[in-house]
Amino acid sequence: MIVAAQSASAQSFPEHEITMIIPFAAGGGTDQAARRASMAAEDGLGVSIVPENRPGGGSIPGMMEAMRSAPDGYTLVTAATPIATAQHLGIADLSHEDFDVVGLINFDPPVITVAADSELQTIEDYVERAKNNPGQLTIGTTPPQGAWHVAARVFEEQSGLDLNIVPFPGGAAEAVTSLLGDHVESVGVSLGEVYSHLNAGTVRVLAVGSSERMAQIPDVPTYDEAGITTDFPPVGAFRVVLAPKGLPSEELEILRDAFFAAAQDEEYMDFLDEFAFGHMALAGDDAIAFLDEQFELFGEILASNE
């Protein structure tokens, strides 16, 4: 009787609109990705997904609100990289293990970028300069707790280089402004954060830290292609859909299927390409394994900053 009741519940789920908490301000990258993925997932679910922005507190309050919601499938949250850093930084006792993981809808790898007039024409030039000048080649990043600072630290490990990593309190935007003002020689941020400057011809991207080349910059090699190999998992910025822990397994699978399909939807991928976001769609155990890796990697690097 219990199995039959669960099956009937799954067949009727969802019966009404779903709330998607977005713990960031409207208009930002996570907000845009969450809204577009939700729109694509509506087709598979047959109900509306209503976005509700809960900005502030480094996204922690919004995630906590979702975590404390009823595990009925009608409240979801689109979390970003802070889900892998908050616990390590002592900001909140919170991680992906406190949720049921629906799926990953995006991953932005770092791209090594220089000014268009830089003498560094290729990633090989970059590596040679750094090897010949240990600790001198500057790379701008986010603050030490941010994804791009961690990515730069991993890049050092990957390449065996000694870089002068310059964290900017204002984040990626400040780092890119500093690059354009010739205050740093390079930046390691997402493609989306330099894309308008790339299109304007004021910067040049030398390499991308992902397993495959990015659709928007097909001529730019990956780290692996440039001979920079590593045992580290990919590190960057990501967006993941989570549900309050304890969701019935049948309902969780329905949500996973819907968002996995949404993350591969043609219109959603066109949106990612237009705004230079990275493609990655993972669901179920694959998404959990990815988040496990990210949590461990961020913990290792952040601990070494202390």
PDB file of C-alpha atoms in Angstrom:
ATOM      1  CA  MET A   1       0.000   0.000   0.000  1.00  0.00           C
ATOM      2  CA  ILE A   2       2.849   2.406   0.794  1.00  0.00           C
ATOM      3  CA  VAL A   3       4.544   1.757  -2.551  1.00  0.00           C
ATOM      4  CA  ALA A   4       1.282   2.294  -4.374  1.00  0.00           C
ATOM      5  CA  ALA A   5       0.685   5.553  -2.528  1.00  0.00           C
ATOM      6  CA  GLN A   6       4.183   6.796  -3.364  1.00  0.00           C
ATOM      7  CA  SER A   7       3.702   5.882  -7.001  1.00  0.00           C
ATOM      8  CA  ALA A   8       0.408   7.733  -7.151  1.00  0.00           C
ATOM      9  CA  SER A   9       2.039  10.767  -5.557  1.00  0.00           C
ATOM     10  CA  ALA A  10       4.826  10.723  -8.114  1.00  0.00           C
ATOM     11  CA  GLN A  11       2.352  10.425 -10.983  1.00  0.00           C
ATOM     12  CA  SER A  12       0.530  13.546  -9.810  1.00  0.00           C
ATOM     13  CA  PHE A  13       3.672  15.579  -9.108  1.00  0.00           C
ATOM     14  CA  PRO A  14       3.844  18.460  -9.676  1.00  0.00           C
ATOM     15  CA  GLU A  15       0.274  19.607  -9.181  1.00  0.00           C
ATOM     16  CA  HIS A  16       0.918  23.358  -9.004  1.00  0.00           C
ATOM     17  CA  GLU A  17       3.591  25.984  -9.562  1.00  0.00           C
ATOM     18  CA  ILE A  18       7.075  25.598  -8.116  1.00  0.00           C
ATOM     19  CA  THR A  19       9.027  28.387  -6.423  1.00  0.00           C
ATOM     20  CA  MET A  20      12.647  28.844  -7.477  1.00  0.00           C
ATOM     21  CA  ILE A  21      14.605  30.817  -4.878  1.00  0.00           C
ATOM     22  CA  ILE A  22      17.482  32.723  -6.462  1.00  0.00           C
ATOM     23  CA  PRO A  23      19.769  33.937  -3.652  1.00  0.00           C
ATOM     24  CA  PHE A  24      21.257  36.699  -5.784  1.00  0.00           C
ATOM     25  CA  ALA A  25      20.075  40.023  -7.184  1.00  0.00           C
ATOM     26  CA  ALA A  26      18.060  40.150 -10.378  1.00  0.00           C
ATOM     27  CA  GLY A  27      20.089  40.558 -13.551  1.00  0.00           C
ATOM     28  CA  GLY A  28      23.252  38.760 -12.460  1.00  0.00           C
ATOM     29  CA  GLY A  29      24.667  35.621 -13.991  1.00  0.00           C
ATOM     30  CA  THR A  30      23.086  33.173 -11.561  1.00  0.00           C
ATOM     31  CA  ASP A  31      19.742  34.958 -11.801  1.00  0.00           C
ATOM     32  CA  GLN A  32      19.779  34.752 -15.588  1.00  0.00           C
ATOM     33  CA  ALA A  33      20.856  31.101 -15.671  1.00  0.00           C
ATOM     34  CA  ALA A  34      18.245  30.115 -13.070  1.00  0.00           C
ATOM     35  CA  ARG A  35      15.433  31.860 -14.894  1.00  0.00           C
ATOM     36  CA  ARG A  36      16.341  30.458 -18.300  1.00  0.00           C
ATOM     37  CA  ALA A  37      16.820  26.912 -17.025  1.00  0.00           C
ATOM     38  CA  SER A  38      13.528  27.119 -15.130  1.00  0.00           C
ATOM     39  CA  MET A  39      11.710  28.225 -18.262  1.00  0.00           C
ATOM     40  CA  ALA A  40      13.135  25.243 -20.130  1.00  0.00           C
ATOM     41  CA  ALA A  41      12.230  22.846 -17.294  1.00  0.00           C
ATOM     42  CA  GLU A  42       8.607  23.987 -17.276  1.00  0.00           C
ATOM     43  CA  ASP A  43       7.940  22.023 -20.470  1.00  0.00           C
ATOM     44  CA  GLY A  44       8.904  18.748 -18.828  1.00  0.00           C
ATOM     45  CA  LEU A  45       7.112  19.469 -15.563  1.00  0.00           C
ATOM     46  CA  GLY A  46       3.907  20.915 -16.994  1.00  0.00           C
ATOM     47  CA  VAL A  47       3.715  23.700 -14.387  1.00  0.00           C
ATOM     48  CA  SER A  48       5.165  27.180 -13.970  1.00  0.00           C
ATOM     49  CA  ILE A  49       8.375  27.766 -12.035  1.00  0.00           C
ATOM     50  CA  VAL A  50       8.200  31.151 -10.324  1.00  0.00           C
ATOM     51  CA  PRO A  51      11.563  32.846  -9.617  1.00  0.00           C
ATOM     52  CA  GLU A  52      11.940  34.712  -6.337  1.00  0.00           C
ATOM     53  CA  ASN A  53      15.138  36.676  -5.720  1.00  0.00           C
ATOM     54  CA  ARG A  54      16.540  36.601  -2.178  1.00  0.00           C
ATOM     55  CA  PRO A  55      19.797  38.596  -2.537  1.00  0.00           C
ATOM     56  CA  GLY A  56      22.255  39.432   0.202  1.00  0.00           C
ATOM     57  CA  GLY A  57      24.577  37.773   2.667  1.00  0.00           C
ATOM     58  CA  GLY A  58      26.689  36.120   0.019  1.00  0.00           C
ATOM     59  CA  SER A  59      23.651  34.011  -0.996  1.00  0.00           C
ATOM     60  CA  ILE A  60      23.598  32.263   2.407  1.00  0.00           C
ATOM     61  CA  PRO A  61      20.198  33.543   3.671  1.00  0.00           C
ATOM     62  CA  GLY A  62      18.465  32.483   0.467  1.00  0.00           C
ATOM     63  CA  MET A  63      20.011  29.035   0.603  1.00  0.00           C
ATOM     64  CA  MET A  64      19.094  28.667   4.261  1.00  0.00           C
ATOM     65  CA  GLU A  65      15.494  29.627   3.494  1.00  0.00           C
ATOM     66  CA  ALA A  66      15.322  26.916   0.858  1.00  0.00           C
ATOM     67  CA  MET A  67      16.981  24.360   3.126  1.00  0.00           C
ATOM     68  CA  ARG A  68      14.350  24.946   5.812  1.00  0.00           C
ATOM     69  CA  SER A  69      11.420  24.691   3.399  1.00  0.00           C
ATOM     70  CA  ALA A  70       9.161  21.657   3.220  1.00  0.00           C
ATOM     71  CA  PRO A  71      10.745  18.795   1.231  1.00  0.00           C
ATOM     72  CA  ASP A  72       7.769  18.512  -1.109  1.00  0.00           C
ATOM     73  CA  GLY A  73       9.384  19.524  -4.408  1.00  0.00           C
ATOM     74  CA  TYR A  74       7.628  22.879  -4.568  1.00  0.00           C
ATOM     75  CA  THR A  75      10.567  24.956  -3.328  1.00  0.00           C
ATOM     76  CA  LEU A  76      13.909  24.824  -5.094  1.00  0.00           C
ATOM     77  CA  VAL A  77      17.008  27.003  -5.019  1.00  0.00           C
ATOM     78  CA  THR A  78      19.662  27.768  -7.603  1.00  0.00           C
ATOM     79  CA  ALA A  79      22.922  27.871  -5.672  1.00  0.00           C
ATOM     80  CA  ALA A  80      26.337  28.919  -6.927  1.00  0.00           C
ATOM     81  CA  THR A  81      29.945  28.467  -5.834  1.00  0.00           C
ATOM     82  CA  PRO A  82      29.335  29.668  -2.221  1.00  0.00           C
ATOM     83  CA  ILE A  83      27.663  26.293  -1.558  1.00  0.00           C
ATOM     84  CA  ALA A  84      31.227  24.867  -1.794  1.00  0.00           C
ATOM     85  CA  THR A  85      32.945  27.611   0.227  1.00  0.00           C
ATOM     86  CA  ALA A  86      30.628  28.769   3.042  1.00  0.00           C
ATOM     87  CA  GLN A  87      31.473  25.978   5.476  1.00  0.00           C
ATOM     88  CA  HIS A  88      35.224  26.213   4.846  1.00  0.00           C
ATOM     89  CA  LEU A  89      35.152  29.964   5.455  1.00  0.00           C
ATOM     90  CA  GLY A  90      33.154  29.627   8.668  1.00  0.00           C
ATOM     91  CA  ILE A  91      30.330  31.716   7.195  1.00  0.00           C
ATOM     92  CA  ALA A  92      27.652  29.053   7.624  1.00  0.00           C
ATOM     93  CA  ASP A  93      27.473  25.363   8.462  1.00  0.00           C
ATOM     94  CA  LEU A  94      26.099  24.647   5.026  1.00  0.00           C
ATOM     95  CA  SER A  95      27.011  22.506   2.038  1.00  0.00           C
ATOM     96  CA  HIS A  96      25.383  20.584  -0.786  1.00  0.00           C
ATOM     97  CA  GLU A  97      25.016  17.626   1.588  1.00  0.00           C
ATOM     98  CA  ASP A  98      22.266  19.566   3.386  1.00  0.00           C
ATOM     99  CA  PHE A  99      20.105  19.377   0.245  1.00  0.00           C
ATOM    100  CA  ASP A 100      18.861  16.910  -2.315  1.00  0.00           C
ATOM    101  CA  VAL A 101      20.840  17.653  -5.461  1.00  0.00           C
ATOM    102  CA  VAL A 102      18.665  18.118  -8.546  1.00  0.00           C
ATOM    103  CA  GLY A 103      21.328  18.954 -11.100  1.00  0.00           C
ATOM    104  CA  LEU A 104      24.091  21.166 -12.407  1.00  0.00           C
ATOM    105  CA  ILE A 105      22.954  23.622 -15.080  1.00  0.00           C
ATOM    106  CA  ASN A 106      26.158  25.532 -15.832  1.00  0.00           C
ATOM    107  CA  PHE A 107      29.893  25.586 -15.200  1.00  0.00           C
ATOM    108  CA  ASP A 108      32.148  28.512 -16.087  1.00  0.00           C
ATOM    109  CA  PRO A 109      35.820  27.573 -16.392  1.00  0.00           C
ATOM    110  CA  PRO A 110      38.549  30.180 -15.928  1.00  0.00           C
ATOM    111  CA  VAL A 111      40.171  31.747 -18.954  1.00  0.00           C
ATOM    112  CA  ILE A 112      43.666  33.234 -18.887  1.00  0.00           C
ATOM    113  CA  THR A 113      43.332  36.660 -20.498  1.00  0.00           C
ATOM    114  CA  VAL A 114      45.805  39.414 -21.362  1.00  0.00           C
ATOM    115  CA  ALA A 115      45.481  42.852 -22.941  1.00  0.00           C
ATOM    116  CA  ALA A 116      45.291  42.873 -26.727  1.00  0.00           C
ATOM    117  CA  ASP A 117      48.595  44.733 -26.984  1.00  0.00           C
ATOM    118  CA  SER A 118      50.417  42.320 -24.668  1.00  0.00           C
ATOM    119  CA  GLU A 119      53.629  40.713 -25.885  1.00  0.00           C
ATOM    120  CA  LEU A 120      52.195  37.412 -24.659  1.00  0.00           C
ATOM    121  CA  GLN A 121      50.591  36.074 -27.806  1.00  0.00           C
ATOM    122  CA  THR A 122      50.011  32.474 -26.724  1.00  0.00           C
ATOM    123  CA  ILE A 123      49.710  30.409 -23.560  1.00  0.00           C
ATOM    124  CA  GLU A 124      53.175  29.046 -24.344  1.00  0.00           C
ATOM    125  CA  ASP A 125      54.515  32.634 -24.230  1.00  0.00           C
ATOM    126  CA  TYR A 126      52.751  33.083 -20.910  1.00  0.00           C
ATOM    127  CA  VAL A 127      54.254  29.951 -19.372  1.00  0.00           C
ATOM    128  CA  GLU A 128      57.735  30.822 -20.653  1.00  0.00           C
ATOM    129  CA  ARG A 129      57.536  34.358 -19.194  1.00  0.00           C
ATOM    130  CA  ALA A 130      56.420  33.004 -15.842  1.00  0.00           C
ATOM    131  CA  LYS A 131      59.133  30.331 -15.726  1.00  0.00           C
ATOM    132  CA  ASN A 132      61.827  32.867 -16.532  1.00  0.00           C
ATOM    133  CA  ASN A 133      60.497  35.357 -13.984  1.00  0.00           C
ATOM    134  CA  PRO A 134      59.296  33.433 -10.895  1.00  0.00           C
ATOM    135  CA  GLY A 135      56.809  35.361  -8.794  1.00  0.00           C
ATOM    136  CA  GLN A 136      56.710  38.297 -11.204  1.00  0.00           C
ATOM    137  CA  LEU A 137      53.954  37.642 -13.757  1.00  0.00           C
ATOM    138  CA  THR A 138      50.773  39.160 -12.294  1.00  0.00           C
ATOM    139  CA  ILE A 139      47.335  37.593 -12.585  1.00  0.00           C
ATOM    140  CA  GLY A 140      44.285  39.390 -11.221  1.00  0.00           C
ATOM    141  CA  THR A 141      41.553  37.411  -9.480  1.00  0.00           C
ATOM    142  CA  THR A 142      38.643  37.663  -7.069  1.00  0.00           C
ATOM    143  CA  PRO A 143      39.380  37.792  -3.293  1.00  0.00           C
ATOM    144  CA  PRO A 144      40.953  34.685  -1.703  1.00  0.00           C
ATOM    145  CA  GLN A 145      37.583  33.088  -0.916  1.00  0.00           C
ATOM    146  CA  GLY A 146      36.359  33.520  -4.500  1.00  0.00           C
ATOM    147  CA  ALA A 147      36.274  30.956  -7.284  1.00  0.00           C
ATOM    148  CA  TRP A 148      38.800  32.705  -9.486  1.00  0.00           C
ATOM    149  CA  HIS A 149      41.425  33.045  -6.768  1.00  0.00           C
ATOM    150  CA  VAL A 150      41.121  29.322  -6.095  1.00  0.00           C
ATOM    151  CA  ALA A 151      41.298  28.658  -9.853  1.00  0.00           C
ATOM    152  CA  ALA A 152      44.523  30.677 -10.087  1.00  0.00           C
ATOM    153  CA  ARG A 153      46.035  28.701  -7.225  1.00  0.00           C
ATOM    154  CA  VAL A 154      45.109  25.472  -8.998  1.00  0.00           C
ATOM    155  CA  PHE A 155      46.562  26.830 -12.256  1.00  0.00           C
ATOM    156  CA  GLU A 156      49.869  27.367 -10.444  1.00  0.00           C
ATOM    157  CA  GLU A 157      49.794  23.737  -9.346  1.00  0.00           C
ATOM    158  CA  GLN A 158      48.807  22.574 -12.814  1.00  0.00           C
ATOM    159  CA  SER A 159      51.533  24.486 -14.596  1.00  0.00           C
ATOM    160  CA  GLY A 160      54.281  24.321 -11.986  1.00  0.00           C
ATOM    161  CA  LEU A 161      54.586  28.096 -12.190  1.00  0.00           C
ATOM    162  CA  ASP A 162      55.182  30.707  -9.501  1.00  0.00           C
ATOM    163  CA  LEU A 163      52.757  33.525 -10.292  1.00  0.00           C
ATOM    164  CA  ASN A 164      52.073  36.825  -8.549  1.00  0.00           C
ATOM    165  CA  ILE A 165      48.376  36.341  -7.798  1.00  0.00           C
ATOM    166  CA  VAL A 166      46.678  39.684  -7.140  1.00  0.00           C
ATOM    167  CA  PRO A 167      43.254  39.392  -5.457  1.00  0.00           C
ATOM    168  CA  PHE A 168      40.883  42.318  -5.985  1.00  0.00           C
ATOM    169  CA  PRO A 169      38.307  43.145  -3.278  1.00  0.00           C
ATOM    170  CA  GLY A 170      35.895  44.288  -5.995  1.00  0.00           C
ATOM    171  CA  GLY A 171      36.015  40.889  -7.658  1.00  0.00           C
ATOM    172  CA  ALA A 172      36.331  40.020 -11.328  1.00  0.00           C
ATOM    173  CA  ALA A 173      35.102  43.379 -12.617  1.00  0.00           C
ATOM    174  CA  GLU A 174      37.818  45.230 -10.709  1.00  0.00           C
ATOM    175  CA  ALA A 175      40.454  42.755 -11.876  1.00  0.00           C
ATOM    176  CA  VAL A 176      39.452  43.231 -15.517  1.00  0.00           C
ATOM    177  CA  THR A 177      39.481  47.015 -15.127  1.00  0.00           C
ATOM    178  CA  SER A 178      42.991  46.731 -13.717  1.00  0.00           C
ATOM    179  CA  LEU A 179      44.046  44.637 -16.720  1.00  0.00           C
ATOM    180  CA  LEU A 180      42.694  47.249 -19.115  1.00  0.00           C
ATOM    181  CA  GLY A 181      44.594  49.916 -17.166  1.00  0.00           C
ATOM    182  CA  ASP A 182      47.868  47.947 -17.447  1.00  0.00           C
ATOM    183  CA  HIS A 183      48.081  47.419 -13.693  1.00  0.00           C
ATOM    184  CA  VAL A 184      48.211  43.623 -13.995  1.00  0.00           C
ATOM    185  CA  GLU A 185      49.519  41.574 -16.913  1.00  0.00           C
ATOM    186  CA  SER A 186      46.708  39.022 -16.935  1.00  0.00           C
ATOM    187  CA  VAL A 187      43.473  37.947 -15.291  1.00  0.00           C
ATOM    188  CA  GLY A 188      41.988  34.541 -14.578  1.00  0.00           C
ATOM    189  CA  VAL A 189      38.200  34.977 -14.616  1.00  0.00           C
ATOM    190  CA  SER A 190      35.266  33.623 -16.612  1.00  0.00           C
ATOM    191  CA  LEU A 191      34.841  34.228 -20.317  1.00  0.00           C
ATOM    192  CA  GLY A 192      31.605  36.094 -19.641  1.00  0.00           C
ATOM    193  CA  GLU A 193      33.499  38.626 -17.540  1.00  0.00           C
ATOM    194  CA  VAL A 194      35.863  39.542 -20.395  1.00  0.00           C
ATOM    195  CA  TYR A 195      33.591  38.765 -23.351  1.00  0.00           C
ATOM    196  CA  SER A 196      32.552  42.330 -24.190  1.00  0.00           C
ATOM    197  CA  HIS A 197      36.201  43.397 -24.119  1.00  0.00           C
ATOM    198  CA  LEU A 198      37.164  40.438 -26.295  1.00  0.00           C
ATOM    199  CA  ASN A 199      34.526  41.436 -28.836  1.00  0.00           C
ATOM    200  CA  ALA A 200      35.792  45.034 -28.666  1.00  0.00           C
ATOM    201  CA  GLY A 201      39.321  43.841 -29.421  1.00  0.00           C
ATOM    202  CA  THR A 202      40.885  45.107 -26.194  1.00  0.00           C
ATOM    203  CA  VAL A 203      41.819  41.737 -24.668  1.00  0.00           C
ATOM    204  CA  ARG A 204      43.085  38.364 -25.865  1.00  0.00           C
ATOM    205  CA  VAL A 205      42.230  34.990 -24.320  1.00  0.00           C
ATOM    206  CA  LEU A 206      45.172  32.582 -24.192  1.00  0.00           C
ATOM    207  CA  ALA A 207      43.740  29.397 -22.681  1.00  0.00           C
ATOM    208  CA  VAL A 208      40.632  27.935 -21.064  1.00  0.00           C
ATOM    209  CA  GLY A 209      40.636  25.736 -17.975  1.00  0.00           C
ATOM    210  CA  SER A 210      38.144  23.111 -19.119  1.00  0.00           C
ATOM    211  CA  SER A 211      38.322  19.682 -20.700  1.00  0.00           C
ATOM    212  CA  GLU A 212      36.930  21.000 -23.980  1.00  0.00           C
ATOM    213  CA  ARG A 213      37.247  24.235 -25.922  1.00  0.00           C
ATOM    214  CA  MET A 214      34.468  26.758 -25.488  1.00  0.00           C
ATOM    215  CA  ALA A 215      32.015  27.310 -28.334  1.00  0.00           C
ATOM    216  CA  GLN A 216      32.462  31.078 -28.231  1.00  0.00           C
ATOM    217  CA  ILE A 217      36.277  30.882 -28.568  1.00  0.00           C
ATOM    218  CA  PRO A 218      36.898  27.727 -30.621  1.00  0.00           C
ATOM    219  CA  ASP A 219      40.470  28.716 -31.516  1.00  0.00           C
ATOM    220  CA  VAL A 220      41.583  29.055 -27.883  1.00  0.00           C
ATOM    221  CA  PRO A 221      43.269  25.905 -26.511  1.00  0.00           C
ATOM    222  CA  THR A 222      42.480  24.192 -23.238  1.00  0.00           C
ATOM    223  CA  TYR A 223      45.084  23.831 -20.515  1.00  0.00           C
ATOM    224  CA  ASP A 224      45.523  20.184 -21.495  1.00  0.00           C
ATOM    225  CA  GLU A 225      46.161  21.096 -25.125  1.00  0.00           C
ATOM    226  CA  ALA A 226      48.798  23.554 -23.943  1.00  0.00           C
ATOM    227  CA  GLY A 227      50.533  20.791 -22.010  1.00  0.00           C
ATOM    228  CA  ILE A 228      49.251  21.902 -18.605  1.00  0.00           C
ATOM    229  CA  THR A 229      47.854  18.694 -17.147  1.00  0.00           C
ATOM    230  CA  THR A 230      46.665  17.990 -13.638  1.00  0.00           C
ATOM    231  CA  ASP A 231      45.027  15.517 -11.306  1.00  0.00           C
ATOM    232  CA  PHE A 232      42.771  18.288 -10.003  1.00  0.00           C
ATOM    233  CA  PRO A 233      39.105  18.268 -10.966  1.00  0.00           C
ATOM    234  CA  PRO A 234      37.963  21.279 -13.028  1.00  0.00           C
ATOM    235  CA  VAL A 235      37.584  24.381 -10.878  1.00  0.00           C
ATOM    236  CA  GLY A 236      35.475  27.406 -11.656  1.00  0.00           C
ATOM    237  CA  ALA A 237      32.087  28.957 -11.036  1.00  0.00           C
ATOM    238  CA  PHE A 238      28.970  26.833 -11.239  1.00  0.00           C
ATOM    239  CA  ARG A 239      25.190  26.935 -10.792  1.00  0.00           C
ATOM    240  CA  VAL A 240      23.280  24.021  -9.338  1.00  0.00           C
ATOM    241  CA  VAL A 241      19.604  23.400  -8.583  1.00  0.00           C
ATOM    242  CA  LEU A 242      18.953  22.028  -5.098  1.00  0.00           C
ATOM    243  CA  ALA A 243      15.869  20.900  -3.173  1.00  0.00           C
ATOM    244  CA  PRO A 244      15.234  20.692   0.589  1.00  0.00           C
ATOM    245  CA  LYS A 245      16.590  17.394   1.873  1.00  0.00           C
ATOM    246  CA  GLY A 246      14.104  14.564   2.265  1.00  0.00           C
ATOM    247  CA  LEU A 247      12.217  14.841  -1.007  1.00  0.00           C
ATOM    248  CA  PRO A 248      10.470  11.571  -1.997  1.00  0.00           C
ATOM    249  CA  SER A 249      12.733   9.730  -4.425  1.00  0.00           C
ATOM    250  CA  GLU A 250      10.154   9.602  -7.216  1.00  0.00           C
ATOM    251  CA  GLU A 251       9.596  13.354  -7.103  1.00  0.00           C
ATOM    252  CA  LEU A 252      13.328  14.007  -6.975  1.00  0.00           C
ATOM    253  CA  GLU A 253      13.826  11.934 -10.120  1.00  0.00           C
ATOM    254  CA  ILE A 254      11.093  13.897 -11.910  1.00  0.00           C
ATOM    255  CA  LEU A 255      12.873  17.155 -11.068  1.00  0.00           C
ATOM    256  CA  ARG A 256      16.257  15.740 -12.032  1.00  0.00           C
ATOM    257  CA  ASP A 257      14.965  14.592 -15.412  1.00  0.00           C
ATOM    258  CA  ALA A 258      13.315  17.954 -16.086  1.00  0.00           C
ATOM    259  CA  PHE A 259      16.373  20.074 -15.258  1.00  0.00           C
ATOM    260  CA  PHE A 260      18.811  17.714 -16.961  1.00  0.00           C
ATOM    261  CA  ALA A 261      16.749  18.084 -20.135  1.00  0.00           C
ATOM    262  CA  ALA A 262      16.486  21.849 -19.554  1.00  0.00           C
ATOM    263  CA  ALA A 263      20.279  22.238 -19.287  1.00  0.00           C
ATOM    264  CA  GLN A 264      20.567  20.651 -22.743  1.00  0.00           C
ATOM    265  CA  ASP A 265      17.629  22.526 -24.270  1.00  0.00           C
ATOM    266  CA  GLU A 266      18.569  24.280 -27.510  1.00  0.00           C
ATOM    267  CA  GLU A 267      17.215  27.676 -26.452  1.00  0.00           C
ATOM    268  CA  TYR A 268      18.933  27.434 -23.073  1.00  0.00           C
ATOM    269  CA  MET A 269      22.264  26.556 -24.687  1.00  0.00           C
ATOM    270  CA  ASP A 270      21.825  29.442 -27.140  1.00  0.00           C
ATOM    271  CA  PHE A 271      21.412  31.691 -24.102  1.00  0.00           C
ATOM    272  CA  LEU A 272      24.618  30.289 -22.568  1.00  0.00           C
ATOM    273  CA  ASP A 273      26.496  30.920 -25.800  1.00  0.00           C
ATOM    274  CA  GLU A 274      25.145  34.448 -26.179  1.00  0.00           C
ATOM    275  CA  PHE A 275      26.346  35.474 -22.725  1.00  0.00           C
ATOM    276  CA  ALA A 276      29.547  33.376 -22.836  1.00  0.00           C
ATOM    277  CA  PHE A 277      28.502  30.986 -20.085  1.00  0.00           C
ATOM    278  CA  GLY A 278      29.996  27.509 -20.007  1.00  0.00           C
ATOM    279  CA  HIS A 279      28.024  24.363 -20.817  1.00  0.00           C
ATOM    280  CA  MET A 280      27.663  21.562 -18.285  1.00  0.00           C
ATOM    281  CA  ALA A 281      24.657  19.389 -17.534  1.00  0.00           C
ATOM    282  CA  LEU A 282      24.843  16.851 -14.720  1.00  0.00           C
ATOM    283  CA  ALA A 283      22.110  15.113 -12.747  1.00  0.00           C
ATOM    284  CA  GLY A 284      21.813  12.658  -9.890  1.00  0.00           C
ATOM    285  CA  ASP A 285      24.971  10.874  -8.793  1.00  0.00           C
ATOM    286  CA  ASP A 286      27.079  12.666 -11.417  1.00  0.00           C
ATOM    287  CA  ALA A 287      26.073  16.061 -10.033  1.00  0.00           C
ATOM    288  CA  ILE A 288      26.699  14.914  -6.458  1.00  0.00           C
ATOM    289  CA  ALA A 289      30.169  13.614  -7.393  1.00  0.00           C
ATOM    290  CA  PHE A 290      30.984  16.948  -9.040  1.00  0.00           C
ATOM    291  CA  LEU A 291      29.901  18.879  -5.942  1.00  0.00           C
ATOM    292  CA  ASP A 292      31.855  16.508  -3.683  1.00  0.00           C
ATOM    293  CA  GLU A 293      34.982  17.278  -5.728  1.00  0.00           C
ATOM    294  CA  GLN A 294      34.383  21.018  -5.671  1.00  0.00           C
ATOM    295  CA  PHE A 295      33.750  21.032  -1.911  1.00  0.00           C
ATOM    296  CA  GLU A 296      36.953  19.125  -1.218  1.00  0.00           C
ATOM    297  CA  LEU A 297      39.037  21.186  -3.645  1.00  0.00           C
ATOM    298  CA  PHE A 298      37.854  24.546  -2.322  1.00  0.00           C
ATOM    299  CA  GLY A 299      38.444  23.329   1.211  1.00  0.00           C
ATOM    300  CA  GLU A 300      42.001  22.300   0.411  1.00  0.00           C
ATOM    301  CA  ILE A 301      42.921  25.563  -1.306  1.00  0.00           C
ATOM    302  CA  LEU A 302      41.168  27.840   1.191  1.00  0.00           C
ATOM    303  CA  ALA A 303      42.868  26.059   4.091  1.00  0.00           C
ATOM    304  CA  SER A 304      46.252  26.668   2.473  1.00  0.00           C
ATOM    305  CA  ASN A 305      45.480  30.419   2.347  1.00  0.00           C
ATOM    306  CA  GLU A 306      45.282  30.628   6.123  1.00  0.00           C
TER     307      GLU A 306
END
